Coordinates of C-alpha atoms in Angstrom, one line a residue:
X1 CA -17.9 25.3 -18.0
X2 CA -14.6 27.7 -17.5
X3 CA -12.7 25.5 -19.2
X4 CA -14.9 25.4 -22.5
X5 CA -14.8 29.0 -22.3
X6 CA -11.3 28.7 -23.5
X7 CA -12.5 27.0 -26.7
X8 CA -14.4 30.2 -27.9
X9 CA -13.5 32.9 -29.6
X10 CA -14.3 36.3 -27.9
X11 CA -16.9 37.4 -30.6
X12 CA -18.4 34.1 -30.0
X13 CA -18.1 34.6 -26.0
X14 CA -20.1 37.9 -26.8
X15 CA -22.7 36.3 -28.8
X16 CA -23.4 34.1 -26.1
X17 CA -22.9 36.5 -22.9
X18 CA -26.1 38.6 -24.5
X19 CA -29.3 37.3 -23.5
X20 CA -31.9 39.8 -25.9
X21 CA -34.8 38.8 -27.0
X22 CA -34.1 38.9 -30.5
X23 CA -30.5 38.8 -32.1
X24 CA -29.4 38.4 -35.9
X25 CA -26.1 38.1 -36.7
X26 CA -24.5 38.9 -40.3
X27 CA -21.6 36.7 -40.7
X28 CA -19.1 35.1 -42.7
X29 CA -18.8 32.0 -43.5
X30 CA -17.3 29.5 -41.3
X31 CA -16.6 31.6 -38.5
X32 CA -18.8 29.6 -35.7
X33 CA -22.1 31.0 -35.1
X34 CA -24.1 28.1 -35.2
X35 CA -21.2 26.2 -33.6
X36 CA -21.4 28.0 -30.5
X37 CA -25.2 28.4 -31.1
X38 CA -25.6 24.7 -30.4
X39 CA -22.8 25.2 -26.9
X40 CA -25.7 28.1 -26.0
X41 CA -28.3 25.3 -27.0
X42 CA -27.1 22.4 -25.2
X43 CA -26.7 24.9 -21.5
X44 CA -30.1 26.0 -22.1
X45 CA -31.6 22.7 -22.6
X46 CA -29.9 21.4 -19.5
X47 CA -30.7 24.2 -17.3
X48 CA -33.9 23.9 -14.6
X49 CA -37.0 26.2 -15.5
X50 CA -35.6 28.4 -12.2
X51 CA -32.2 29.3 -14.0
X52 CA -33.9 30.0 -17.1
X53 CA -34.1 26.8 -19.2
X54 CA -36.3 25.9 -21.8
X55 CA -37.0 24.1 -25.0
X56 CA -34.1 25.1 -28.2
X57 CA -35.9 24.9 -31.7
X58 CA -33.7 24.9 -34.5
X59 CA -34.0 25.8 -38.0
X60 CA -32.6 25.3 -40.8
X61 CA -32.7 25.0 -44.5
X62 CA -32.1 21.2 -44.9
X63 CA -31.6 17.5 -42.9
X64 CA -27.6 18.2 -43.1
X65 CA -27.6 21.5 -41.5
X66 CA -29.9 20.1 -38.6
X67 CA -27.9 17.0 -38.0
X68 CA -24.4 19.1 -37.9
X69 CA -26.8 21.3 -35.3
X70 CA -27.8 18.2 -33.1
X71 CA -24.9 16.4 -33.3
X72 CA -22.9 19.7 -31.9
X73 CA -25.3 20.5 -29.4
X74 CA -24.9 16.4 -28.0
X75 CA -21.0 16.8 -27.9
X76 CA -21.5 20.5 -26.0
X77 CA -24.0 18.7 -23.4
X78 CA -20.5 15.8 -22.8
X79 CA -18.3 18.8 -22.6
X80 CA -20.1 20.0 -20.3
X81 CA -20.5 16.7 -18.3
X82 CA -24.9 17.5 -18.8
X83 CA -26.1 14.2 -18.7
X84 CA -27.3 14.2 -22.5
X85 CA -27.9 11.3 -24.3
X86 CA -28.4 10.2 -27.8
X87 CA -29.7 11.7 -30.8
X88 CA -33.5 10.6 -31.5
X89 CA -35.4 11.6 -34.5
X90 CA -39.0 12.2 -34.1
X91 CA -41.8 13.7 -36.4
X92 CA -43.1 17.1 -36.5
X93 CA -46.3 18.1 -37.6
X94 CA -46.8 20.6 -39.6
X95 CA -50.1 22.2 -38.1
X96 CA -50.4 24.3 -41.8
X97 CA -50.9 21.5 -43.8
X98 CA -50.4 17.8 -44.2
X99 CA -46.2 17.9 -44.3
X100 CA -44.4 15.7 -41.7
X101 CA -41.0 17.2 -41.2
X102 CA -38.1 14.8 -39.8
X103 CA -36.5 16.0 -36.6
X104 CA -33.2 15.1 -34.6
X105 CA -33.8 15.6 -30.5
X106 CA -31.4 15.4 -27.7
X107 CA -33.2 15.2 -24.4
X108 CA -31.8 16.4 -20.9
X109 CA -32.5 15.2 -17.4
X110 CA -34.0 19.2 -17.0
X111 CA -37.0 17.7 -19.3
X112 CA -36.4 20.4 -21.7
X113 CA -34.9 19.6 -25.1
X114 CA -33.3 20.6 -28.2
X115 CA -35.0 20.0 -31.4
X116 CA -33.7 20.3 -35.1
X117 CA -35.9 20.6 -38.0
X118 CA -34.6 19.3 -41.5
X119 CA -36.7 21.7 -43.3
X120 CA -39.0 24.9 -42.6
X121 CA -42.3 24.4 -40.4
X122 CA -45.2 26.8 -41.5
X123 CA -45.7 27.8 -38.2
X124 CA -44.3 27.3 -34.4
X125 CA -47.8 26.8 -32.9
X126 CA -48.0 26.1 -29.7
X127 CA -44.4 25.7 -29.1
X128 CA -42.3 27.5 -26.4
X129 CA -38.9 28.2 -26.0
X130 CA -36.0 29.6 -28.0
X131 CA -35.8 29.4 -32.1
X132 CA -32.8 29.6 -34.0
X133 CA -32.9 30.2 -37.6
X134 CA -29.8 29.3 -39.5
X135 CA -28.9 30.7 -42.5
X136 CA -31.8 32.8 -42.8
X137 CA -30.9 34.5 -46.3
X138 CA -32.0 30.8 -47.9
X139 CA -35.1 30.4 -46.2
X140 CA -38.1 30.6 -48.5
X141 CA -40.9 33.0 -46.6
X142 CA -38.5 34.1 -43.8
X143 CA -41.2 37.1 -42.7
X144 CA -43.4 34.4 -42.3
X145 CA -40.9 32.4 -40.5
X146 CA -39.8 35.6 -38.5
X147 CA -43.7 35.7 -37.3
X148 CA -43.8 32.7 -36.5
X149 CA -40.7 32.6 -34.0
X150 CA -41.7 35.6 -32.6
X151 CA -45.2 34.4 -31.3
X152 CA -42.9 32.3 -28.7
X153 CA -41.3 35.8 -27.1
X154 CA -44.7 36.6 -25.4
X155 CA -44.2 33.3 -23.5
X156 CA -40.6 34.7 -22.4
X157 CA -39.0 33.0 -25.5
X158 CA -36.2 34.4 -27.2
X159 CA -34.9 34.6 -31.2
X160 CA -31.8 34.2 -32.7
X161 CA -31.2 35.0 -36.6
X162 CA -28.0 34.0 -38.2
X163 CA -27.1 34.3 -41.8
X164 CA -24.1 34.9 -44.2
X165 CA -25.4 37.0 -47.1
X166 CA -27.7 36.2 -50.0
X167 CA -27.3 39.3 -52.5
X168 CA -29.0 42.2 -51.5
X169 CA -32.5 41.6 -52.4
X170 CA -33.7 39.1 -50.3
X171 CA -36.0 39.4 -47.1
X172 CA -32.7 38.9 -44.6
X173 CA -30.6 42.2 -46.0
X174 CA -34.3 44.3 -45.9
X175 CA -34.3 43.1 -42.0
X176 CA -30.6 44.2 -41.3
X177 CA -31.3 47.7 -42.9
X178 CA -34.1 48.1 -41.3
X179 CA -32.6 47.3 -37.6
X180 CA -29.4 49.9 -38.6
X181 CA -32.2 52.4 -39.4
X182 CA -33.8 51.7 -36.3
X183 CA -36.8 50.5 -37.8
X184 CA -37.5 47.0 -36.2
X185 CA -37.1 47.4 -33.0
X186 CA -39.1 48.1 -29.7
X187 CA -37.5 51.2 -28.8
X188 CA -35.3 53.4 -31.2
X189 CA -31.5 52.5 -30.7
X190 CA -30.2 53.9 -27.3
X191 CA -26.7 53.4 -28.2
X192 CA -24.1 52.6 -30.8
X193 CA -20.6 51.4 -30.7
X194 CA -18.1 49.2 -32.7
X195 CA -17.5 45.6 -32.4
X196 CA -14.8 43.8 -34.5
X197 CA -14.9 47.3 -36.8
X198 CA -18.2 47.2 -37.7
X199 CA -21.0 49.2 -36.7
X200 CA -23.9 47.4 -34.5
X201 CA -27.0 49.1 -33.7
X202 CA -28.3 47.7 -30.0
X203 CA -32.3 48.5 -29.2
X204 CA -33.8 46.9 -25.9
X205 CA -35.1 43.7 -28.0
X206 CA -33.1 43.7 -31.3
X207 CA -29.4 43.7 -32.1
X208 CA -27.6 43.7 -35.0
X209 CA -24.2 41.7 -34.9
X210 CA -21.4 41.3 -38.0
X211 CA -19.0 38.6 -37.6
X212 CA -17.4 39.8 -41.0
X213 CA -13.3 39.5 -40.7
X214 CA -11.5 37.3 -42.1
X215 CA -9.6 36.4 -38.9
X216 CA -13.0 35.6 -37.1
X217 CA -12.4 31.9 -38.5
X218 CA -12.0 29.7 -35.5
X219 CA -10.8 26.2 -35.2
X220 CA -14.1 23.9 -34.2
X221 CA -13.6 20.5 -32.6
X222 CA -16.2 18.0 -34.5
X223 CA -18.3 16.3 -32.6
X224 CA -19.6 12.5 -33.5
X225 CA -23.1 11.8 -33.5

């Protein structure tokens, strides 16, 4: 585990190191988010229910994305010698209606798992653990999404919302105003401080996070399926 430490960045060590219940993280592109995501994935996966492990639910927009996802969280779970194991793809139903949605699961010896979703699930129904939505700006229906996920936090589940930006009329720039205005949040904002030279806005449950500069971009091993 130290030495694939070394491999992140230290905005992406920070991203990680925080354990609130709800983060969403502006970013630009390529800068490893979801990369180090899927490290945070795979540890999570693998951990017993006593050191805080549970099931990883992934979200993106399309089957590429939640491939890249799987295939990243596998090669973290060999990095960090987790006995993990190969790719499956199972079905998900879609409780809301009659939609099957293909998924890509890596199993761990913990008997948690990590699941990615090609496309969008109406709901999250009965499901417990952490979600991650990807790329949130190009989800259709992200408040519903964004109720969904947040159904799992009462179980002790946690949410994590990633995006690069979409214009400024979509439903994933309304949500980062309204967290800088202390808005959405479950207490209003005890503290604010810099990080990276821009301005993040930390409540108990949700925290704002810009992974904006151009020198953010890191250089990510590829991991085969």
């Amino acid at each position: 585990m130290n030495e694939a430490q070394s491999l992140f960045l230290p905005y992406q060590k920070a991203w990680m190191a925080d354990r609130s219940k709800v983060k969403v993280c502006e970013k630009s592109r390529r800068v490893g988010l979801s990369w180090c995501e899927a490290a945070d994935a795979a540890l999570t996966a693998a951990s017993s229910k006593d050191a805080g492990g549970m099931d990883v639910w992934y979200v993106g927009y399309n089957k590429d994305m939640a491939q890249e996802f799987v295939r990243d969280a596998a090669g973290w779970a060999k990095i960090y010698h987790k006995v993990a194991v190969k790719v499956e793809e199972e079905v998900f139903k879609d409780e809301d209606g009659d939609r099957e949605i293909l998924t890509y699961v890596i199993r761990f010896q913990s008997g948690y798992r990590v699941t990615a979703l090609s496309s969008r699930p109406s709901n999250l129904r009965g499901k417990q653990g952490v979600v991650v939505i990807d790329e949130a700006a190009f989800h259709d229906d992200l408040g519903g999404l964004i109720k969904a996920a947040m159904a799992l936090t009462i179980w002790g589940g946690r949410v994590r919302i990633i995006s690069t930006h979409n214009g400024n009329h979509n439903a994933f720039n309304e949500l980062l105003e309204e967290i800088r205005a202390g808005k959405k949040s479950c207490m209003k904002p005890s503290s604010r401080r810099m990080r990276r030279g821009r301005l993040s806005s930390r409540t108990e449950c949700w925290w704002s996070f810009s992974v904006l500069a151009a020198k953010a971009a890191a250089v990510m091993p590829v991991f085969p399926i």
